[in-house]
Every structure is written in C-alpha cells, then in structure tokens.
Tab-separated table of C-alpha atoms and ligand atoms in Angstrom:
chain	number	residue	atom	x	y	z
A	1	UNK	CA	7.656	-0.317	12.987
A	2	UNK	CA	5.912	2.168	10.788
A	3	UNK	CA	2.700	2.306	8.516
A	4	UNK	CA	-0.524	1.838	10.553
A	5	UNK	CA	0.908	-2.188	12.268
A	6	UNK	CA	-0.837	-3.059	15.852
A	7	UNK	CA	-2.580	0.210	15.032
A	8	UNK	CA	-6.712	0.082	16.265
A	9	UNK	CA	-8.814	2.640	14.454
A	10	UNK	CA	-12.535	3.809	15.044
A	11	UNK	CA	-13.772	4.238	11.150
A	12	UNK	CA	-16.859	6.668	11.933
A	13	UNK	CA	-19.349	6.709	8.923
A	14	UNK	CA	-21.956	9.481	8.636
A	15	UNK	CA	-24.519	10.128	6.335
A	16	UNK	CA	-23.112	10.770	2.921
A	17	UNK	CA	-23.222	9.379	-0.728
A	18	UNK	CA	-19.565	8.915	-0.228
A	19	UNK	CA	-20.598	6.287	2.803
A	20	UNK	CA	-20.586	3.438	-0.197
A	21	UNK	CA	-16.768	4.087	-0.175
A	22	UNK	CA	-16.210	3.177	3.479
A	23	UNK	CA	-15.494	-1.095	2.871
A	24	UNK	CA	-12.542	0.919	0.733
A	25	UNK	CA	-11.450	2.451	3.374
A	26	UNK	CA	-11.352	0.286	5.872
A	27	UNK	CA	-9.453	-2.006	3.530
A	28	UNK	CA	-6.571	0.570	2.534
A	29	UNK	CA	-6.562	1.058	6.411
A	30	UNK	CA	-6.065	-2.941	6.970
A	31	UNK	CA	-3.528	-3.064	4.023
A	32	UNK	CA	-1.605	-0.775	5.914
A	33	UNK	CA	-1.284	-3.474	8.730
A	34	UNK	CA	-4.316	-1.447	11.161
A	35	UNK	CA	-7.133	-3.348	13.462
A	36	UNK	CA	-10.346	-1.444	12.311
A	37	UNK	CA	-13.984	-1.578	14.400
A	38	UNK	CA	-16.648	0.448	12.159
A	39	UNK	CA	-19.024	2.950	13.857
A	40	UNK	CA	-21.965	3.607	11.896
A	41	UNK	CA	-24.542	6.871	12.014
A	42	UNK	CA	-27.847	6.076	10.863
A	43	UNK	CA	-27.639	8.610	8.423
A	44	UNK	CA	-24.784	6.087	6.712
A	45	UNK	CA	-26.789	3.287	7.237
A	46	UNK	CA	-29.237	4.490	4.698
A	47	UNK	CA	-25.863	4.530	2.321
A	48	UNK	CA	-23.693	1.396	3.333
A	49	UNK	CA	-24.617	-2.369	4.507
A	50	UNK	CA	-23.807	-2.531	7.568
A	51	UNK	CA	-23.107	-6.568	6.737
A	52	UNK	CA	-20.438	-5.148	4.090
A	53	UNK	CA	-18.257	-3.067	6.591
A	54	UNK	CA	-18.476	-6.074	9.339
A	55	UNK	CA	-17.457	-8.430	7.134
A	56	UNK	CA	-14.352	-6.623	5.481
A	57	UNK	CA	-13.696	-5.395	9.423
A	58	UNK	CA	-14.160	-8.639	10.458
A	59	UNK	CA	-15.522	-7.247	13.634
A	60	UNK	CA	-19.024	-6.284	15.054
A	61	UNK	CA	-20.311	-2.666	13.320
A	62	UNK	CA	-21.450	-0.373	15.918
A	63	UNK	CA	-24.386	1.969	15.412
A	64	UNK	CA	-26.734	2.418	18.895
A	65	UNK	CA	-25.655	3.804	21.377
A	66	UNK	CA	-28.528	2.444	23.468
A	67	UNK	CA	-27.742	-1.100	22.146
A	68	UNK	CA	-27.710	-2.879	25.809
A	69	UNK	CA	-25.721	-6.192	24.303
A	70	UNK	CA	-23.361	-3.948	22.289
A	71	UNK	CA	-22.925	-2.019	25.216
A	72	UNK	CA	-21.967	-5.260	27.087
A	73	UNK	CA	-19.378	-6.594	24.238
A	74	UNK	CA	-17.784	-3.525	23.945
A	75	UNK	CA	-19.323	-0.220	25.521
A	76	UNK	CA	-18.706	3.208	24.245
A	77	UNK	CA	-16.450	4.654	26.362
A	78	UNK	CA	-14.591	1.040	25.812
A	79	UNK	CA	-14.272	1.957	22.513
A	80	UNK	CA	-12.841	4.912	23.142
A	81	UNK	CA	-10.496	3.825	24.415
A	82	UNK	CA	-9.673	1.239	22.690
A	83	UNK	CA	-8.821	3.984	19.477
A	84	UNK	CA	-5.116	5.166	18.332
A	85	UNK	CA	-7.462	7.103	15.897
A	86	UNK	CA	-10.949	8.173	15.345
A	87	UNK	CA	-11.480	8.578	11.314
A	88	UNK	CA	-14.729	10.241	10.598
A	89	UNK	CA	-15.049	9.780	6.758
A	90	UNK	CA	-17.644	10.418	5.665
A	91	UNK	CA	-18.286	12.967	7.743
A	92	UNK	CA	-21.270	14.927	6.914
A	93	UNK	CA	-22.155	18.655	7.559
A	94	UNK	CA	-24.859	17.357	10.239
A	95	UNK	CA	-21.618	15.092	11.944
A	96	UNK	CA	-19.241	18.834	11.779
A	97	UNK	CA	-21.733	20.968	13.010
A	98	UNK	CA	-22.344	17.916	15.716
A	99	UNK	CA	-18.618	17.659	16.630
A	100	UNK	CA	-18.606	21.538	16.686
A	101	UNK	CA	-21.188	21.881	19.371
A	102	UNK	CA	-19.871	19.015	21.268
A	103	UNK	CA	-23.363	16.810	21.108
A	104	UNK	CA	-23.104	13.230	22.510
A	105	UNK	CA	-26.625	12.030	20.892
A	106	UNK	CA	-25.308	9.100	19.459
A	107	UNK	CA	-22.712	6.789	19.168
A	108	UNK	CA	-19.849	8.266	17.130
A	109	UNK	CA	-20.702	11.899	18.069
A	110	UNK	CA	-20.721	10.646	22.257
A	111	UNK	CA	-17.085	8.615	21.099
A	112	UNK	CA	-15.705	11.616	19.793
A	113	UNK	CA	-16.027	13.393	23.538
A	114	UNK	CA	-15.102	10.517	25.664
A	115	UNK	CA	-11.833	9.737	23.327
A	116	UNK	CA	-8.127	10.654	23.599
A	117	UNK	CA	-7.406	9.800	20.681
A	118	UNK	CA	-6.192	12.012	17.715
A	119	UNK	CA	-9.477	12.710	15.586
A	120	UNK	CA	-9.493	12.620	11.418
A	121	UNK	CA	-12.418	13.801	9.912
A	122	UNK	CA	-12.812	13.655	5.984
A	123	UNK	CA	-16.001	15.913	4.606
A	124	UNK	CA	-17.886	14.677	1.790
A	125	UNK	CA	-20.937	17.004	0.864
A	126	UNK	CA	-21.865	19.212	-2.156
A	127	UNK	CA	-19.742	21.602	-3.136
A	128	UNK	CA	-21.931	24.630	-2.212
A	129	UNK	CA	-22.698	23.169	1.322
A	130	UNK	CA	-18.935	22.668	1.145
A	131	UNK	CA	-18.199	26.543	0.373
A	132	UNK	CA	-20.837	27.980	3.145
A	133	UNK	CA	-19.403	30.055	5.798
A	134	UNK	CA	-20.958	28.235	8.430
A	135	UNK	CA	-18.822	24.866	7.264
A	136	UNK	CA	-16.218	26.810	6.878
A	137	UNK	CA	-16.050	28.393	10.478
A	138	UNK	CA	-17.296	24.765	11.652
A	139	UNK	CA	-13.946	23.212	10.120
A	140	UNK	CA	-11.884	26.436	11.742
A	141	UNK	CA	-13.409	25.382	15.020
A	142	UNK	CA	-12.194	22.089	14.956
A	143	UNK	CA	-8.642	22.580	13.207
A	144	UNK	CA	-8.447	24.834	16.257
A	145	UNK	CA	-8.792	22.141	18.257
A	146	UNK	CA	-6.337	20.003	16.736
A	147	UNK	CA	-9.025	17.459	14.663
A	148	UNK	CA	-7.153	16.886	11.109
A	149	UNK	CA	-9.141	17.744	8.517
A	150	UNK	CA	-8.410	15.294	5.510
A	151	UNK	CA	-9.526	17.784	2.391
A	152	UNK	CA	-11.682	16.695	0.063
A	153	UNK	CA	-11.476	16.479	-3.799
A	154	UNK	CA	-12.777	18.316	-6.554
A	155	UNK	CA	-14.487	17.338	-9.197
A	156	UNK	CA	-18.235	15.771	-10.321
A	157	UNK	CA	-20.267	14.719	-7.730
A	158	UNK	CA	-23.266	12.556	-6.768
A	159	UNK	CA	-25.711	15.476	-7.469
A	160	UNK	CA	-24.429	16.328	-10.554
A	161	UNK	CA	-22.797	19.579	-9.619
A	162	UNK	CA	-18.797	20.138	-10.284
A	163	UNK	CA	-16.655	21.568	-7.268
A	164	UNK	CA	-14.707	20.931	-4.051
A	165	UNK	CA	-16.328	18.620	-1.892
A	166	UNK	CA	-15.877	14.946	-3.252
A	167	UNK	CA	-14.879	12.354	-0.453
A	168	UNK	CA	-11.059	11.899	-0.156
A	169	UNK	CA	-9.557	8.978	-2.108
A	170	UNK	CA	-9.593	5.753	0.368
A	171	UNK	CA	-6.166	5.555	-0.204
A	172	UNK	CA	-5.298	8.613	0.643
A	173	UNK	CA	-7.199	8.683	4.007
A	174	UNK	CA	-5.245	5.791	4.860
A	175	UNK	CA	-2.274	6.693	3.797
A	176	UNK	CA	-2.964	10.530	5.722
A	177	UNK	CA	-3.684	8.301	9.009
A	178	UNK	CA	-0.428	6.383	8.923
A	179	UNK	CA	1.997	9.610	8.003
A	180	UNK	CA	0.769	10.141	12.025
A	181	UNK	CA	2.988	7.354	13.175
A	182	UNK	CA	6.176	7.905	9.951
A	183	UNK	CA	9.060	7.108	12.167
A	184	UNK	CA	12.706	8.442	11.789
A	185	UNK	CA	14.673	5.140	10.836
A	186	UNK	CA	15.269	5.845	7.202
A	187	UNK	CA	15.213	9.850	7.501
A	188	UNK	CA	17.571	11.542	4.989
A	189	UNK	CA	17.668	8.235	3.055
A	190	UNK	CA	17.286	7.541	-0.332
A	191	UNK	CA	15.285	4.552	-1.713
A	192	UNK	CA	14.722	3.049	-5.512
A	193	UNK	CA	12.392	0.387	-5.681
A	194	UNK	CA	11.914	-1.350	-8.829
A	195	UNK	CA	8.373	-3.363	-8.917
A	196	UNK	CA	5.922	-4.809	-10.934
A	197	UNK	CA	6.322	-7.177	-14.063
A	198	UNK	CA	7.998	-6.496	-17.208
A	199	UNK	CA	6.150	-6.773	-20.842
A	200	UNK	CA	7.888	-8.100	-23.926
A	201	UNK	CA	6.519	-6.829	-26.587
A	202	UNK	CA	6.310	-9.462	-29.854
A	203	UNK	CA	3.857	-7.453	-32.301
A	204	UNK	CA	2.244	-4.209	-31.732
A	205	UNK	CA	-0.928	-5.973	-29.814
A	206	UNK	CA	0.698	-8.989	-27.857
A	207	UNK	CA	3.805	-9.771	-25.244
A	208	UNK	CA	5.546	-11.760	-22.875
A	209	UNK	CA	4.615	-11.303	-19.283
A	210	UNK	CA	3.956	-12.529	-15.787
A	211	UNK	CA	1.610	-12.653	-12.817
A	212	UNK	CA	3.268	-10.091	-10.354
A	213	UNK	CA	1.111	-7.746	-9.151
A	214	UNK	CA	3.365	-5.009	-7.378
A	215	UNK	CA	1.739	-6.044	-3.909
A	216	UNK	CA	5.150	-6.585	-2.234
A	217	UNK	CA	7.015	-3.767	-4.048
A	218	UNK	CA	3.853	-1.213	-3.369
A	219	UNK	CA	3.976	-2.402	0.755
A	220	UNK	CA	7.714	-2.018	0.995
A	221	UNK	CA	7.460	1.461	-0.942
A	222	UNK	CA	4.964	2.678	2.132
A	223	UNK	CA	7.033	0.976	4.716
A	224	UNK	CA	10.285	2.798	3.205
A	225	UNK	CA	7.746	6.419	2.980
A	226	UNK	CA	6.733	5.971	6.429
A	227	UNK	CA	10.343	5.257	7.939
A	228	UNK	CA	11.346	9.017	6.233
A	229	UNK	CA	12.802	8.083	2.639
A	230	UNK	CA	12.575	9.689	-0.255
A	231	UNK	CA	11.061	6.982	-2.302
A	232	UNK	CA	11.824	6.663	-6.084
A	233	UNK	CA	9.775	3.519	-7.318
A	234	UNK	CA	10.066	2.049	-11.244
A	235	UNK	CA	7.013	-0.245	-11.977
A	236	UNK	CA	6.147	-1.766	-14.514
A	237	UNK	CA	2.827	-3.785	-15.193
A	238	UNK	CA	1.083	-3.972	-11.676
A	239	UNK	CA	-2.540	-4.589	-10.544
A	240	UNK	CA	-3.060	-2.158	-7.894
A	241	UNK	CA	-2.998	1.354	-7.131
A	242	UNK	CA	0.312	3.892	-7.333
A	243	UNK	CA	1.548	5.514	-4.123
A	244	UNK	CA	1.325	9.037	-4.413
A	245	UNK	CA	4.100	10.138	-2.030
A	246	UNK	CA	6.567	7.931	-4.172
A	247	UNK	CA	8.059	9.340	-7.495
A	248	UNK	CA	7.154	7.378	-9.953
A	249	UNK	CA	8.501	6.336	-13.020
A	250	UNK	CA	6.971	4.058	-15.412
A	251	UNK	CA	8.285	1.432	-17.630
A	252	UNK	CA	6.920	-1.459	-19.656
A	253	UNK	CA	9.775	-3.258	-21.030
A	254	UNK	CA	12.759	-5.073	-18.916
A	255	UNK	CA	15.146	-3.110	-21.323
A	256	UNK	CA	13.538	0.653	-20.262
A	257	UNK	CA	13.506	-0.513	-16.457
A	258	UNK	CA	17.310	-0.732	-16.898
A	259	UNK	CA	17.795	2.262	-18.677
A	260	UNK	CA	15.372	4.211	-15.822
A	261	UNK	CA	17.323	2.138	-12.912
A	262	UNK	CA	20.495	3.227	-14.130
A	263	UNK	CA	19.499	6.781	-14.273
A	264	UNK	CA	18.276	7.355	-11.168
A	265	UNK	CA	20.763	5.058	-9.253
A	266	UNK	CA	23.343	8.109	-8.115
A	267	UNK	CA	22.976	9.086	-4.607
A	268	UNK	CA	20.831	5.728	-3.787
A	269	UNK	CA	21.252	4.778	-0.636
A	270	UNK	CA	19.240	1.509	-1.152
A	271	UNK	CA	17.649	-0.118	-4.283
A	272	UNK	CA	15.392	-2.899	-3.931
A	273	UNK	CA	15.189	-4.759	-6.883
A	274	UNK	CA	11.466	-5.904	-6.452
A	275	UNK	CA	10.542	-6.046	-10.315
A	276	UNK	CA	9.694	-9.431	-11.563
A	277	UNK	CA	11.699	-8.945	-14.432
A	278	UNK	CA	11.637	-10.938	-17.993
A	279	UNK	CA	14.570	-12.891	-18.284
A	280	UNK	CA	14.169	-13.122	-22.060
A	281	UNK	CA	12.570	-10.932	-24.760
A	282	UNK	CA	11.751	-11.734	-28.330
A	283	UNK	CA	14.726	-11.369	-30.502
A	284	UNK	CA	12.582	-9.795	-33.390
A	285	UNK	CA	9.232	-7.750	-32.410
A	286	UNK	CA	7.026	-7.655	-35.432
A	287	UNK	CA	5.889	-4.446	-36.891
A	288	UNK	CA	2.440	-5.470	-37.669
A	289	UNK	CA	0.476	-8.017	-35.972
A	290	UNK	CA	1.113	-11.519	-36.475
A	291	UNK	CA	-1.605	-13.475	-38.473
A	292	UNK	CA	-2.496	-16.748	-37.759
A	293	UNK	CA	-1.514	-18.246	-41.098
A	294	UNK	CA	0.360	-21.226	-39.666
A	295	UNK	CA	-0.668	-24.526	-37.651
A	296	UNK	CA	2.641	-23.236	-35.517
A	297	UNK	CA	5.160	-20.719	-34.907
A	298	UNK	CA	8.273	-19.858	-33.592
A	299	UNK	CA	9.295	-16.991	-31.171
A	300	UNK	CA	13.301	-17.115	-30.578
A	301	UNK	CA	13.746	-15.183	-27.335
A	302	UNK	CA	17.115	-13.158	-26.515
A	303	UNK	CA	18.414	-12.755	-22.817
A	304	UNK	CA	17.299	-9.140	-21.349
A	305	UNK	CA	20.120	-7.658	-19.263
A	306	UNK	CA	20.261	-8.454	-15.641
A	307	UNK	CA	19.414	-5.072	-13.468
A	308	UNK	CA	20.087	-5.939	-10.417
A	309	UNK	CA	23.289	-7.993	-10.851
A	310	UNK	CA	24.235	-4.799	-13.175
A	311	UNK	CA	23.839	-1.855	-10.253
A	312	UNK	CA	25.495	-4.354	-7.903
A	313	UNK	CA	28.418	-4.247	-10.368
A	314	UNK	CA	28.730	-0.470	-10.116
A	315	UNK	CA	31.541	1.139	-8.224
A	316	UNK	CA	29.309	3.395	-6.413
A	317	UNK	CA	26.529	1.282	-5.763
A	318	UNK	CA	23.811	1.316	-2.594
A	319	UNK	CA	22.854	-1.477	-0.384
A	320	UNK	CA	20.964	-3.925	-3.078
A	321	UNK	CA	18.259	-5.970	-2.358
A	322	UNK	CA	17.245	-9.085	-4.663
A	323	UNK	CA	14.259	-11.137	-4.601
A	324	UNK	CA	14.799	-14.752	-5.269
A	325	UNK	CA	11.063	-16.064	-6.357
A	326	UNK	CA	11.522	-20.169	-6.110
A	327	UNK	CA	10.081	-23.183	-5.839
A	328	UNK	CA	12.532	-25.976	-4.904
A	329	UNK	CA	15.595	-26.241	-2.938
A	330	UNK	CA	14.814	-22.465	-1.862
A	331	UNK	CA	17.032	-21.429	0.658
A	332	UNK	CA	20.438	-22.827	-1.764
A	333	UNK	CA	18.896	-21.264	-4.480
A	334	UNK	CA	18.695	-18.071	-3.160
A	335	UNK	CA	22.030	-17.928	-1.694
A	336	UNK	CA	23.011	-18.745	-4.422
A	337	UNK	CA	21.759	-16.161	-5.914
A	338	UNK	CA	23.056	-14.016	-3.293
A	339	UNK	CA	26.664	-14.972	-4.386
A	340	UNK	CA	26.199	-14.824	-8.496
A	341	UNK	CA	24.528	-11.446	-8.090
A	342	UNK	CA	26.508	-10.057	-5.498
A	343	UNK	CA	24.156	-8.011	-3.613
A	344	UNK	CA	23.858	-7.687	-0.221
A	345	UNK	CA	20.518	-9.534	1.026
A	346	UNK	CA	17.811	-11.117	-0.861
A	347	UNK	CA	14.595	-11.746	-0.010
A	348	UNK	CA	13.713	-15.191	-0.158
A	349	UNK	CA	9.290	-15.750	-1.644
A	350	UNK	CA	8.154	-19.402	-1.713
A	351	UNK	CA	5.982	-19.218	-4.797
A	352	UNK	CA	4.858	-22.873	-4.824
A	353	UNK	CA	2.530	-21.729	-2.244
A	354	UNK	CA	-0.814	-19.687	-4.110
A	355	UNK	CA	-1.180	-18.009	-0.475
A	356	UNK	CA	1.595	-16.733	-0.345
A	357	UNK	CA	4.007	-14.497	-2.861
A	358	UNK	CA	3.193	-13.861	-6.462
A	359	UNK	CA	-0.669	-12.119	-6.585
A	360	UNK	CA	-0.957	-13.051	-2.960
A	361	UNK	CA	-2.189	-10.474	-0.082
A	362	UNK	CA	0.317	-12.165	2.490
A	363	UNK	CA	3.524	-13.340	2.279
A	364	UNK	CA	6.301	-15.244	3.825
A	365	UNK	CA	9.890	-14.334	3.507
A	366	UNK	CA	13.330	-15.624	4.612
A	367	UNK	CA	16.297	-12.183	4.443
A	368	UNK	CA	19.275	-13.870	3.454
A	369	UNK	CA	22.499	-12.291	3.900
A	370	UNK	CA	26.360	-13.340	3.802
A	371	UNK	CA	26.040	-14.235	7.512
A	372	UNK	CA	22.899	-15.327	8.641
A	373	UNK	CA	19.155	-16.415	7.567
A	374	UNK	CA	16.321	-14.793	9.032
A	375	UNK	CA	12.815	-15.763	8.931
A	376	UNK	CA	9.760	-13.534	8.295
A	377	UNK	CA	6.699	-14.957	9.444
A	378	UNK	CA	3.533	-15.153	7.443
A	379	UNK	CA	1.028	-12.250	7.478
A	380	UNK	CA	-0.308	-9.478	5.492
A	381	UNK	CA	2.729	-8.163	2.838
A	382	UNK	CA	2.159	-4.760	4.873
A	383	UNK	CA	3.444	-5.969	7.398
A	384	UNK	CA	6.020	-8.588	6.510
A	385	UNK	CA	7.359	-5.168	4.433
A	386	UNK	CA	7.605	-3.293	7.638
A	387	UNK	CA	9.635	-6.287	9.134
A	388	UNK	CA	12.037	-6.339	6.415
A	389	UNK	CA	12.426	-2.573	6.881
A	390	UNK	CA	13.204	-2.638	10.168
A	391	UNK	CA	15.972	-5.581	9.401
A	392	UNK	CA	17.421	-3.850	6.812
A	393	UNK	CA	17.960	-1.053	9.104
A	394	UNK	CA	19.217	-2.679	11.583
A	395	UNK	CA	21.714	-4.826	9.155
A	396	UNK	CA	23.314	-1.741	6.819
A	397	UNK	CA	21.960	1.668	8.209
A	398	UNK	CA	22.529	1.245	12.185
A	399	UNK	CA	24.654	-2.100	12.857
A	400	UNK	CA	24.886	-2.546	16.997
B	1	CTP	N1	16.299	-9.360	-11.792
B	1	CTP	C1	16.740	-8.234	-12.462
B	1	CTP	N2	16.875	-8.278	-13.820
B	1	CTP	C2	16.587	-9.398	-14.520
B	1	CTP	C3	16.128	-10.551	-13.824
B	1	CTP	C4	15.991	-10.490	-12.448
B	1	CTP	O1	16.995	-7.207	-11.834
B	1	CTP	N3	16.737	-9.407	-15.819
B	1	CTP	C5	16.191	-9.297	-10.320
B	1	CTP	C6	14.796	-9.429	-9.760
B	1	CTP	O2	14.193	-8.161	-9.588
B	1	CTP	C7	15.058	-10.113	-8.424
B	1	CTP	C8	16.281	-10.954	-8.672
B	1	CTP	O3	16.896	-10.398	-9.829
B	1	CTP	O4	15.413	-9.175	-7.424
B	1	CTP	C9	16.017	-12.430	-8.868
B	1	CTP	O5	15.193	-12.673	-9.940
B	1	CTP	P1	14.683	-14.188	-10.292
B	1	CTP	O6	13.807	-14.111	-11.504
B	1	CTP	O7	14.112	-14.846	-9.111
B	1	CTP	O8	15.999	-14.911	-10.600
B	1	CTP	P2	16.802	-14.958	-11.908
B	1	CTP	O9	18.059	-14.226	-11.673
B	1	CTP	O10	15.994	-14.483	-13.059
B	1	CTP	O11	17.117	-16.493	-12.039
B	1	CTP	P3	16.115	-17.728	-12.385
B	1	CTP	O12	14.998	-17.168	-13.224
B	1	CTP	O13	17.000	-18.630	-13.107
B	1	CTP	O14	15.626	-18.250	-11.071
C-alpha cells in the first residue's frame, strides 16, 4: 500500500488567516485515502467553523483540553496515540514558539508532548514575522528535533505585504505527509499515464468532448509516485488539480495525445492508458466560427487513431493498461477489449452507475487479464488506485 490508506492524522489548526484553508486540507489528506480527527486552537477558531472541519472530517473537532465529555470520547493522550502524524498547519508563530518551549496549555500544544508520532508543522504568518531571527532559531530548534517543517510560499498575503510566508498549498501538505510512507514496489520504474478527456476542436470557439474528470488517472499517478516511479502523465481536459511530482505534459486533442504518447513511450516500463479519448474528430474544423444561419447542420466525424491499441502494437512496448468504460454486458466487453487491443490488463469502470466511475469520487473496478478476473471493491478512487498498484505489481513486476 502507499499514499496516506489506513493512515490516522491529527490536523492541528492554530491561529492564522491561512486557518480558512484547513477543510482543504483535510480533504487532499482524505483523497489520499487518510482517517483525519481535527484539533482546533482557539486562536483558529476565530478563523475556521469548527462545524466546517467536522463535517468534511466527519468526526468530532477537538479544541478544550478541559472538555470533561471530550475527554471521555476520546482523551488527549488517546489521541495521541491514536496519530501516524501530527500536521500543524496552520501553525502560527505563538504555536512554534509554544512547541519550542515545550508548553502543554492546551490541547494541540499538550498532544504534541504526549505523541510518538512524526510531527509536520506548516507556518503561515507575515512575511516579516516569517524572516525574524527568533522564528528562525524557533524552526532550527525543532528541525533539530526531527519536526518537518513544510515551507511556506511566497507571494501576496492577507495583510497586503509580498514575501515568504504564505500557507503551503493543501495539496502539497498532503502530498509532503504521504511521501513519509512512499514504499519501494515500483522503485527504478518508469510510468506514462495518459488521463483526462480529449477536445475536438470544430471551429475556433467550440468542440467535441466528454465528462472525465482525471480523478482516476490523477489517484493512480500518486499511487504510482508514492510506490517510487518516475511518473510521466499526458492529460488532457481534467477538472482537478495537477500533481506536481509528475511530469506533465499537456494535450488537448486525441491526435497530440498520440503524438506526445509516442514520444515519450521509450524506456516505459508501464503506460496506463487512462485518457478518455475521442473516438472520432470532425473531419473539417472550421476556420472561423460557425454561424447559425441554418435550421440544421451537419458535422461528419473521422475516426482518431487508437493510442493504446497503437503502443501495444510496438515491438518494444511496456506493460499496457486499458480502461474499458461500459455499460452492458461489461465483463465480455472488456475482455474483449482485452483481446482486440492486445494489452495486458484492463481495468474494467461500470459507468451506468453516477457513483461510481466517470466524475465520481469512488470507484469500482474489475483488473482483467488473460488469466483471471479480479475484483476491486468500491471506495474512494485513492484507494481503489493503490489496489490496482499493488496488483499490477504483483502480476508483471514481481510474479510469485
Ligand atoms: N483509447 C485510446 N485511444 C482511443 C480510444 C481509446 O488509447 N482513440 C484507450 C482508452 O484510454 C482506454 C481504452 O482505449 O484505455 C478503451 O477505451 P473505450 O473508449 O472504453 O473503448 P473503445 O476502444 O473506444 O471502444 P468503444 O467506444 O466502442 O467502447
């Protein structure tokens, strides 16, 4: 397993602007497949709803340490425990300096001493509080000590000054907590993932597209980054952020993601052909936009060239993945698709089902190969990514 799966994380929030960024965070932290329980200073209280963090938790928000009932549902040394990893972020110069002196005069600050768990903090402040010595020194202290330090960004902040000291992106914090648990099983590999959907263009301001959203191809780009690949991803349209640790190349049409496939293909060890990729594309693409002069019109459409059926063709090719996205008769279908395509698994999406697959935030799979049919069970695409990881692992890279 990699990413942050079956991981439990303490999310400490302290008393910064940045606090209103915290439901972000602990939502890049869940799409990475983590359990997160919210700790709350009261200096972020006067920044962030405590209702909003419980609900996108989806577990109690703790803030007093005094709290008798709290106490009884889940004490703090309980919750100490309970942590893989203690996030501070925000964490404010008053929460450093706290952490510094070892104080225990509240809830996160008395967590911090009674946990074993490794400790992330991420400052957010102004950028000359930021570049005083005494923060400086503070953060020394506790680097010393073996606390991460997640650095913050430059750039404008709340106050209206310009420097170093803006909150690190919630994705990045996330993504910083899971590189502590990258495992080994793809180490020295490489990995092209193509992802996203494809647009068509038919006049300068309108095309042909469809409703992926990357989701899948994004999850199984950080499961492949956290099992040691070098990543490679080609995307096309998507809806949701790029990982940074991937390279990145990006395409619009289906006819550029096969000329960027092909490039990059040498020395692949595996290509996942994610992409939800137009079939067809207009045979004639207008130069100026179409007018609306008649009650109807015409667009002939022209096949687009099959990529993944095309690298599996190659005499040097890498393990290929397909996707088969269906709605009837899905398991012939797909190995059927298996067969015509030649590749070596596909992955198997039931899109007749809105919870699941296209857009969705979970999904369902089935890996087909030429010998057997394995089911993924249904849960966050995180995690179903990290399953089909590990099974591609065990079927091509390290067969028993
Ligand atoms: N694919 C591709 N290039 C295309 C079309 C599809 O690389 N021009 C890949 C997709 O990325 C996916 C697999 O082929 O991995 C299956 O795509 P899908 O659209 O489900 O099947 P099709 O082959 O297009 O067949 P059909 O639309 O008839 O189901």
């Amino acid at each position: 397993m990699s990413g942050l799966t079956n991981k439990r994380i303490v999310l400490g929030v302290s008393g910064s602007i940045a606090a209103y960024k915290a439901p972000d965070i602990v939502r890049r932290l869940q799409d990475l497949g983590a359990d997160v329980r919210v700790i709350v200073t009261d200096g972020g209280r006067e920044f962030v709803s405590e209702r909003s963090l419980q609900t996108i938790s989806k577990n109690k928000v703790h803030n007093n340490l005094w709290d008798k009932e709290a106490e009884l549902s889940m004490g703090h040394i309980e919750i100490a425990k309970w942590a893989d990893v203690v996030i501070i972020a925000p964490a404010s110069a008053n929460t450093i300096a706290k952490l510094c002196h070892g104080r225990a005069d509240d809830l996160l600050s008395t967590v911090i001493l009674a946990t074993e768990a490794k400790i992330m903090i991420a400052p957010a402040m102004n950028q000359q509080m930021f570049a005083a010595s005494a923060m400086k020194d503070n953060l020394g202290l506790l680097k010393a000590r073996g606390i991460d330090i997640i650095n913050p960004g430059f750039g404008d902040q709340a106050c209206g000054d310009v420097g170093e000291g803006r909150l690190a992106e919630p994705i990045d914090i996330a993504s910083q907590a899971a590189e502590l648990f990258t495992s080994s099983l793809l180490s020295g590999k490489k990995v092209l993932i193509t992802l996203g959907g494809t647009r068509e263009a038919i006049d300068p301001v309108r095309f042909i597209s469809n409703h992926s959203s990357g989701k899948m191809g994004m999850a199984l780009a950080h499961a492949c980054i956290q099992a040691g690949a070098k990543t490679t991803l080609i995307v096309g349209s998507i809806s949701i952020e790029l990982e940074k640790r991937a390279e990145i190349i990006q395409v619009i049409s289906a006819e550029e993601m096969y000329q960027a496939v092909m490039k990059q293909i040498d020395n692949q060890d595996l290509f996942i052909s994610c992409a939800a990729v137009a079939d067809f594309r207009p045979k004639k693409v207008s130069k100026n936009k179409i007018k609306k002069d008649n009650q109807s019109m015409t667009i002939e459409l022209i096949r687009n060239r099959d990529i993944l059926a095309s690298v599996c063709q190659l005499k040097k090719k890498p393990i290929c993945i397909g996707f088969a996205a269906e709605t009837e008769n899905h398991i012939i279908n797909a190995n059927n698709k298996l067969i015509k395509k030649q590749c070596d698994a596909i992955i198997l999406n039931d899109i007749s089902q809105t919870e699941i697959g296209l857009n969705a935030d979970e999904n369902e799979v089935h890996l087909i190969t030429k010998n057997r049919t394995e089911k993924i069970e249904k849960n966050t695409k995180q995690i179903v990514a990290e399953k089909i990881i590990d099974k591609l692992v065990n079927n091509f890279f390290n067969p028993s």
